[in-house]
GROMACS .gro file of C-alpha atoms in nm:
model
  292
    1UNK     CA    1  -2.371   9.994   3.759
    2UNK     CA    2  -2.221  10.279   3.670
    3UNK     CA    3  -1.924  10.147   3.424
    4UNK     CA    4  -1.561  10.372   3.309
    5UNK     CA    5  -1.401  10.310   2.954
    6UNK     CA    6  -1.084  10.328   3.109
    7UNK     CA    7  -0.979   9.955   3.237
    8UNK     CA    8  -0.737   9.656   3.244
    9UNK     CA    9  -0.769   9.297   3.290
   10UNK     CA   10  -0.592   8.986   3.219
   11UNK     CA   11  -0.578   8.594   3.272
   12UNK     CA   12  -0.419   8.316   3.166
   13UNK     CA   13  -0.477   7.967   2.996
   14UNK     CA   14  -0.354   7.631   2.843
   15UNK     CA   15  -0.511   7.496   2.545
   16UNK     CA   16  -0.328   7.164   2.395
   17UNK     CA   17  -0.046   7.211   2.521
   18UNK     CA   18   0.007   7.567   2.387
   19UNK     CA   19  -0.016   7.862   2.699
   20UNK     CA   20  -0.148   8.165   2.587
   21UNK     CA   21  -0.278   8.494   2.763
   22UNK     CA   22  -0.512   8.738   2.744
   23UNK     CA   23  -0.510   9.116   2.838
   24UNK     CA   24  -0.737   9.402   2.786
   25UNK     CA   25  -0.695   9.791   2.802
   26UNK     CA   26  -0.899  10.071   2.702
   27UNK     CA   27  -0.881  10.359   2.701
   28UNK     CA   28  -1.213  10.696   2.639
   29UNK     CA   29  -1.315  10.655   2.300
   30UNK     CA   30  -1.659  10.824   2.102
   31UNK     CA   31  -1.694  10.506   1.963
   32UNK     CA   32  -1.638  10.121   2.024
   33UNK     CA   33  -1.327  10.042   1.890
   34UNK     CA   34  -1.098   9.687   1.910
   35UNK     CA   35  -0.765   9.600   1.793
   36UNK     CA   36  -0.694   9.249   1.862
   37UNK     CA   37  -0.293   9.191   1.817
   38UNK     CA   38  -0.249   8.785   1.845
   39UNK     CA   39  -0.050   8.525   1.635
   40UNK     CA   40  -0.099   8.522   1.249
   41UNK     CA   41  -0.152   8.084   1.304
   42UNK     CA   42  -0.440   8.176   1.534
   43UNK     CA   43  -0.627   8.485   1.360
   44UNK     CA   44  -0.938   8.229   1.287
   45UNK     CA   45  -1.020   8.285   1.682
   46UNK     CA   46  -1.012   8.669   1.569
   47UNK     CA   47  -1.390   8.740   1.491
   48UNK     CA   48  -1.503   8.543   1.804
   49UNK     CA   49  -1.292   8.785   2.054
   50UNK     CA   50  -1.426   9.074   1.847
   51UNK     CA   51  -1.782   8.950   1.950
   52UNK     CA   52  -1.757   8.858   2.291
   53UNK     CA   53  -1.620   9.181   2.386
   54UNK     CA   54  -1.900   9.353   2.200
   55UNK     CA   55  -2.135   9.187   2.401
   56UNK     CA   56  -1.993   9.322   2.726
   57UNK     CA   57  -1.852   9.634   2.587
   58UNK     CA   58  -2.030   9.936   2.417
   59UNK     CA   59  -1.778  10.249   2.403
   60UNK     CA   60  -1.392  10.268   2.381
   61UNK     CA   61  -1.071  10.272   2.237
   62UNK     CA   62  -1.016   9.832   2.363
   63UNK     CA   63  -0.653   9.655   2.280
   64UNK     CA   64  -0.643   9.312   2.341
   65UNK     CA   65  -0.320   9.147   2.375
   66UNK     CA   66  -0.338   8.721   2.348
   67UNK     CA   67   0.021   8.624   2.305
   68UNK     CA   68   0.090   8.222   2.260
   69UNK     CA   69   0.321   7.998   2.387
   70UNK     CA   70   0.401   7.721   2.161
   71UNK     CA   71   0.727   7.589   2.299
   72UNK     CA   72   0.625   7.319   2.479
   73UNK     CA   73   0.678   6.917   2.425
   74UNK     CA   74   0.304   6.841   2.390
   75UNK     CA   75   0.261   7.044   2.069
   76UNK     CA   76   0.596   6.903   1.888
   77UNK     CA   77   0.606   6.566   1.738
   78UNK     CA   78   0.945   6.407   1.630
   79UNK     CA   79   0.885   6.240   1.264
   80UNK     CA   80   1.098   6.048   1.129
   81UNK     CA   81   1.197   6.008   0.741
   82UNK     CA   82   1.184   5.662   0.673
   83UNK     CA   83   1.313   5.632   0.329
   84UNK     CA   84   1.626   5.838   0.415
   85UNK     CA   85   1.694   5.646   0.714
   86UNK     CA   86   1.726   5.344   0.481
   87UNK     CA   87   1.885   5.515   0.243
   88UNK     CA   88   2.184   5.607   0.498
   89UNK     CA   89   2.209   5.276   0.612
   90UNK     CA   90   2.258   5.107   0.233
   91UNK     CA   91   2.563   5.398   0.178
   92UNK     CA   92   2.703   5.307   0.529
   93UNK     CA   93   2.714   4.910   0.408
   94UNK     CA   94   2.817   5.005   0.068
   95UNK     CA   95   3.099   5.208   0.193
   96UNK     CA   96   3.201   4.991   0.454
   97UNK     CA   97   3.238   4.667   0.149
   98UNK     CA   98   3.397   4.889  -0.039
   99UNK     CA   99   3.670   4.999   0.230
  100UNK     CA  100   3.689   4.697   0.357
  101UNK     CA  101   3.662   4.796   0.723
  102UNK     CA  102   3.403   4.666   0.989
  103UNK     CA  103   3.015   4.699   0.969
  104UNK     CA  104   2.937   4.918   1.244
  105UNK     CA  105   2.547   5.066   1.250
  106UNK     CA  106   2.373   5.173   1.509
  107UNK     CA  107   1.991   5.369   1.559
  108UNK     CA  108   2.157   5.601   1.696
  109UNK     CA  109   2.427   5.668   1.439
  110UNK     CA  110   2.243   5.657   1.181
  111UNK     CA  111   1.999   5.923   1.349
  112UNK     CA  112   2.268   6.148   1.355
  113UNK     CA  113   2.253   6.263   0.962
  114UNK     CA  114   2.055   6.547   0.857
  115UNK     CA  115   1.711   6.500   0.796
  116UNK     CA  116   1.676   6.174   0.958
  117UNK     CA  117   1.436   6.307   1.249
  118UNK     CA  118   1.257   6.603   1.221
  119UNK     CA  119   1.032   6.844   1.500
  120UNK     CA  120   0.718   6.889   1.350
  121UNK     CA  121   0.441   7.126   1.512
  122UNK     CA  122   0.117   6.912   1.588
  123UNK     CA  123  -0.175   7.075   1.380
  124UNK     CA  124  -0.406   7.242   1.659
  125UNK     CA  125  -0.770   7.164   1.711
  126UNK     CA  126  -0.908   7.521   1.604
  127UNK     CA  127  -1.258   7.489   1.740
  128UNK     CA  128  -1.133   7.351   2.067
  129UNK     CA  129  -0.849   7.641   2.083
  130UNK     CA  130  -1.131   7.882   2.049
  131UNK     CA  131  -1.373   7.731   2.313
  132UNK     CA  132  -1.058   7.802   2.554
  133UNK     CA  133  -1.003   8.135   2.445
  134UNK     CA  134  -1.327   8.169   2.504
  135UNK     CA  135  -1.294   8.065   2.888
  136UNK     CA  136  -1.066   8.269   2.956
  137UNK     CA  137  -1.163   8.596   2.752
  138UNK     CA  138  -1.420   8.566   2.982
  139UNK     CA  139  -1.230   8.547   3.287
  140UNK     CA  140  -0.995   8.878   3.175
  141UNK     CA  141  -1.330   9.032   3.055
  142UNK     CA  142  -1.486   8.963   3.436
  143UNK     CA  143  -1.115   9.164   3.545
  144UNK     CA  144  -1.140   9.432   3.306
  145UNK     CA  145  -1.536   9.503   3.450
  146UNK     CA  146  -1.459   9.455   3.797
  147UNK     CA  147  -1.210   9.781   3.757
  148UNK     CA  148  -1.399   9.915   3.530
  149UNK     CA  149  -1.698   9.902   3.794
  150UNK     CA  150  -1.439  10.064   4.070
  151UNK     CA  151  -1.390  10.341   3.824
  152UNK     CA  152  -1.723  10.387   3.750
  153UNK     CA  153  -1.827  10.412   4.107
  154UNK     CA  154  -1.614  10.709   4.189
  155UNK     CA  155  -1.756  10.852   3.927
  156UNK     CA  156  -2.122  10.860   3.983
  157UNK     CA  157  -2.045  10.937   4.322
  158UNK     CA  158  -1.842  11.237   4.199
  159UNK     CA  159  -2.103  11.323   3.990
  160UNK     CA  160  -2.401  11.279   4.182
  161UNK     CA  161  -2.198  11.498   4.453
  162UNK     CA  162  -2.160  11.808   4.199
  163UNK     CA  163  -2.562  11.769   4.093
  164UNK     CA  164  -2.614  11.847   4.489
  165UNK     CA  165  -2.383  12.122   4.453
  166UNK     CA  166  -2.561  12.320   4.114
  167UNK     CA  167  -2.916  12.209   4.336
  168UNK     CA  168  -2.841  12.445   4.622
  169UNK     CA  169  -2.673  12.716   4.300
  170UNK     CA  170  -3.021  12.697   4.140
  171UNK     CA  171  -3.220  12.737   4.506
  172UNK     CA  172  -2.964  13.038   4.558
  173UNK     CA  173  -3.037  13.173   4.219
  174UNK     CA  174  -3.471  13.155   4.230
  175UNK     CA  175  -3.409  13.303   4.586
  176UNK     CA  176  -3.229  13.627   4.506
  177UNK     CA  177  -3.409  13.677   4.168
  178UNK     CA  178  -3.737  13.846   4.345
  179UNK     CA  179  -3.501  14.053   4.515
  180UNK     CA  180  -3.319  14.174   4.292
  181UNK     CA  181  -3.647  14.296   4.113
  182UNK     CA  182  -3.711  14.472   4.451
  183UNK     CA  183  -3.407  14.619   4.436
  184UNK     CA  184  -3.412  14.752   4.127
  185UNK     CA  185  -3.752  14.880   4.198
  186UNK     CA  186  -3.642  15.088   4.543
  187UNK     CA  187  -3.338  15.186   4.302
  188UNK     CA  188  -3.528  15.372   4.011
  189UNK     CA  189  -3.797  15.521   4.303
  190UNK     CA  190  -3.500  15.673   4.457
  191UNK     CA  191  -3.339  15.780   4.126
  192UNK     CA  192  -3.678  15.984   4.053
  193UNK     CA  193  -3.757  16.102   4.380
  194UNK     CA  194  -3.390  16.275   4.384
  195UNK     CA  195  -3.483  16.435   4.012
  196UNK     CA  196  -3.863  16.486   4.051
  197UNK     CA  197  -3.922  16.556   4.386
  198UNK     CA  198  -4.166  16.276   4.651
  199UNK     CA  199  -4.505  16.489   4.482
  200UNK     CA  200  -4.399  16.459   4.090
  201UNK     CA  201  -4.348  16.028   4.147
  202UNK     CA  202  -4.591  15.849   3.910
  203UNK     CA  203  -4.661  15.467   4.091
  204UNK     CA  204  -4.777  15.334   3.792
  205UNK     CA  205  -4.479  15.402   3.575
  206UNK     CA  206  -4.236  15.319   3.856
  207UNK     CA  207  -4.433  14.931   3.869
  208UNK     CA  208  -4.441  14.939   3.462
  209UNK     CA  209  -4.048  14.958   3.477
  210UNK     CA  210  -3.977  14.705   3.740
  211UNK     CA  211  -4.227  14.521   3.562
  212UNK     CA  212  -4.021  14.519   3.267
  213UNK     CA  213  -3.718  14.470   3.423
  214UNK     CA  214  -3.879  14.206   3.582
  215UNK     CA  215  -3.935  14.021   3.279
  216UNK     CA  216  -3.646  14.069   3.106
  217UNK     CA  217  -3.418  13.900   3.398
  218UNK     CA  218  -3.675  13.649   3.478
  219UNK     CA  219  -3.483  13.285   3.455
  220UNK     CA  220  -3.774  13.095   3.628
  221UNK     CA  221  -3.825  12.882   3.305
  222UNK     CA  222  -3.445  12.802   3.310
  223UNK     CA  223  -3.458  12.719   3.638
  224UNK     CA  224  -3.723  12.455   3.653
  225UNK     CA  225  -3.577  12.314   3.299
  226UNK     CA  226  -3.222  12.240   3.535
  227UNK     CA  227  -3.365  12.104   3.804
  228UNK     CA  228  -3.585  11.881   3.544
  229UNK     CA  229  -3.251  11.834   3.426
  230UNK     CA  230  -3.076  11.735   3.764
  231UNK     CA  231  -3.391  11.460   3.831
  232UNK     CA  232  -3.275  11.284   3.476
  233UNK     CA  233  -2.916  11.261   3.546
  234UNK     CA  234  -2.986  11.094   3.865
  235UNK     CA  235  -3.226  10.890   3.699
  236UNK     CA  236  -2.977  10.790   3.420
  237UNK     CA  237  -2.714  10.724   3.700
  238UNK     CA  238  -2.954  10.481   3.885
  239UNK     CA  239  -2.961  10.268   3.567
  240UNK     CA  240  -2.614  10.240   3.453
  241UNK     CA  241  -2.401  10.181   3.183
  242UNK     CA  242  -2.437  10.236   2.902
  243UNK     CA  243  -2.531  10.623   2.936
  244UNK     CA  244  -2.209  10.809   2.881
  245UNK     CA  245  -2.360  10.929   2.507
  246UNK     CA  246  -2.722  11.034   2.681
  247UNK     CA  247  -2.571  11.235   2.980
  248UNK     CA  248  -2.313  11.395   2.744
  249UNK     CA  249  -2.582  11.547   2.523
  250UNK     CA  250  -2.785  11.640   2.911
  251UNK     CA  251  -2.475  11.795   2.961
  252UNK     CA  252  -2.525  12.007   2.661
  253UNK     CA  253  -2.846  12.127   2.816
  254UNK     CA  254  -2.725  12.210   3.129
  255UNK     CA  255  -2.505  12.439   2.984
  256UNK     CA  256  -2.788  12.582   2.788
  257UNK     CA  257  -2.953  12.688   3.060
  258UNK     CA  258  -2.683  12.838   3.261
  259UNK     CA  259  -2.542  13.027   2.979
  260UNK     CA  260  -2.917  13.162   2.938
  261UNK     CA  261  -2.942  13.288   3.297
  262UNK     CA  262  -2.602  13.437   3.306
  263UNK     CA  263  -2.716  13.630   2.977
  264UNK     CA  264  -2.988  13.758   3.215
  265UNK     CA  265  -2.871  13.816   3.511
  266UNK     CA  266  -2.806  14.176   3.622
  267UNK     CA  267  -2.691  14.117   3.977
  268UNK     CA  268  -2.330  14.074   4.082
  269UNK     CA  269  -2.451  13.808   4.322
  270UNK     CA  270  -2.654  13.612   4.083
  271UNK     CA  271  -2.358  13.657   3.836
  272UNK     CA  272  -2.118  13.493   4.037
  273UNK     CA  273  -2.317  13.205   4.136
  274UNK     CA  274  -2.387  13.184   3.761
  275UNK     CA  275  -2.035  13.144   3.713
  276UNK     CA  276  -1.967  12.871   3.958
  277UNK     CA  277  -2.272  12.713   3.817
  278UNK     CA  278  -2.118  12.692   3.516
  279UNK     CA  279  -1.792  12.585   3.608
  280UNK     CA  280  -1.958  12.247   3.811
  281UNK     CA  281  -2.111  12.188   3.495
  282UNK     CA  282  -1.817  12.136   3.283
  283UNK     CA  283  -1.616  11.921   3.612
  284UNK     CA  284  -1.922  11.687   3.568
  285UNK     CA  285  -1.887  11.720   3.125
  286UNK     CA  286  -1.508  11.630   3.194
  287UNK     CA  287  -1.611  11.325   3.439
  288UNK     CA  288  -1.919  11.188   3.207
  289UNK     CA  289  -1.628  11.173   2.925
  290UNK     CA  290  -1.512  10.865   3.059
  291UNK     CA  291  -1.829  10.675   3.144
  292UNK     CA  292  -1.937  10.443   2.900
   0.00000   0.00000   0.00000
């Protein structure tokens, strides 16, 4: 499958009581590339998203997004300071022998002074957070393929659509090249029949200079060497991602070989087919850009 570098996906997750979730987006990149933005408390998980994503991804500019939600009642504990506790309660007897009044303690007074019950975070089980990041990594990973795929698909069938199109260019090209020999042949015969006369004609020199025209505007080589080139990016397209790198430098070579027969051509015909040749080839540069 034929896979873009542009993509999104996300899911979600509980792990110990803590939500999190997880989103991806890339964007065309030369290189792989990840930024992972998540809590500083959690950054041990870091190296393990790094991988997992490199196993599935091989090109692109990737963000991934895990934000945490630590709020809820099954990661707090309430503690409570024993010592002080008791401590409060001696003052409150003390004070109340001292003043003479009534003896009046309660739990829930005595709860009420500073420091007497505290929230404390529970400590989190960091290989058993990362085994659920893991999970569901997996299942925003599956997202960010699945439109990734999508992408990917309109691509190769965009692609595959403008190979057809340079395919008939080429045909059009090998077809008019003969003629335009014959042409040029007919052309210079008339040009020294008008000056010479039907009787002072040499044959031979008239072939030697069509044959020598012939050769220099010859682009049968470059021909076969594009459709050669044509066969291999359908090939690489039948295989899949990764292949943006290899049908970037094909690319290359396409162009080669267009620019070469425009540099021969000396037809207006063949000219202008040269030049929509050339300008499919650089749609299909601009497409392969965001394959991976």
């Amino acid at each position: 499958m034929i896979l873009s570098m542009t993509g999104y996906g996300a899911a979600e997750g509980e792990s110990q009581g803590l939500k999190f979730s997880v989103e991806l987006k890339s964007v065309n990149n030369r290189y792989l590339d990840i930024a992972v933005r998540m809590p500083r408390s959690f950054l041990f998980a870091e190296e393990g998203v790094k991988a997992a994503i490199q196993s599935r991804v091989s090109r692109g500019k990737l963000d991934v997004f895990i934000n945490v939600d630590g709020s809820g009642a099954e990661n707090m504990a309430v503690a409570v300071n024993a010592a002080l506790a008791r401590g409060y309660a001696d003052a409150l007897k003390t004070v109340a022998e001292l003043c003479g009044v009534k003896e009046d303690l309660s739990a829930s007074v005595i709860a009420r002074f500073p420091d007497v019950l505290t929230v404390e975070k529970l400590e989190t089980d960091s290989e058993g957070f990362a085994a659920d990041l893991g999970r569901i990594l997996t299942a925003a990973l599956d997202a960010f393929d699945a439109m990734r795929g999508r992408e990917g698909e309109a691509l190769r069938a965009d692609i595959e659509s403008r190979l057809c199109t340079i395919e008939e260019m080429v045909s059009v090209i090998a077809a008019r090249s003969p003629e335009t020999v014959r042409e040029y042949r007919e052309r210079l015969y008339a040009r020294m029949a008008e000056i010479l006369g039907t009787a002072g004609i040499e044959e031979q020199r008239v072939l030697q200079e069509a044959a020598v025209f012939a050769d220099r505007v010859a682009v049968d080589e470059e021909l076969v060497r594009l459709k050669s080139h044509i066969a291999q990016a359908r090939k690489m397209l039948k295989e899949g991602s990764p292949v943006g790198r290899k049908l970037d430098f094909l690319i290359q070579e396409f162009n080669r070989e267009a620019n070469t027969c425009g540099s021969k051509c000396a037809d207006a015909e063949v000219a202008r087919v040269v030049v929509d040749l050339k300008a499919e080839i650089e749609k299909i540069r601009e497409q392969v850009q965001n394959i991976e």
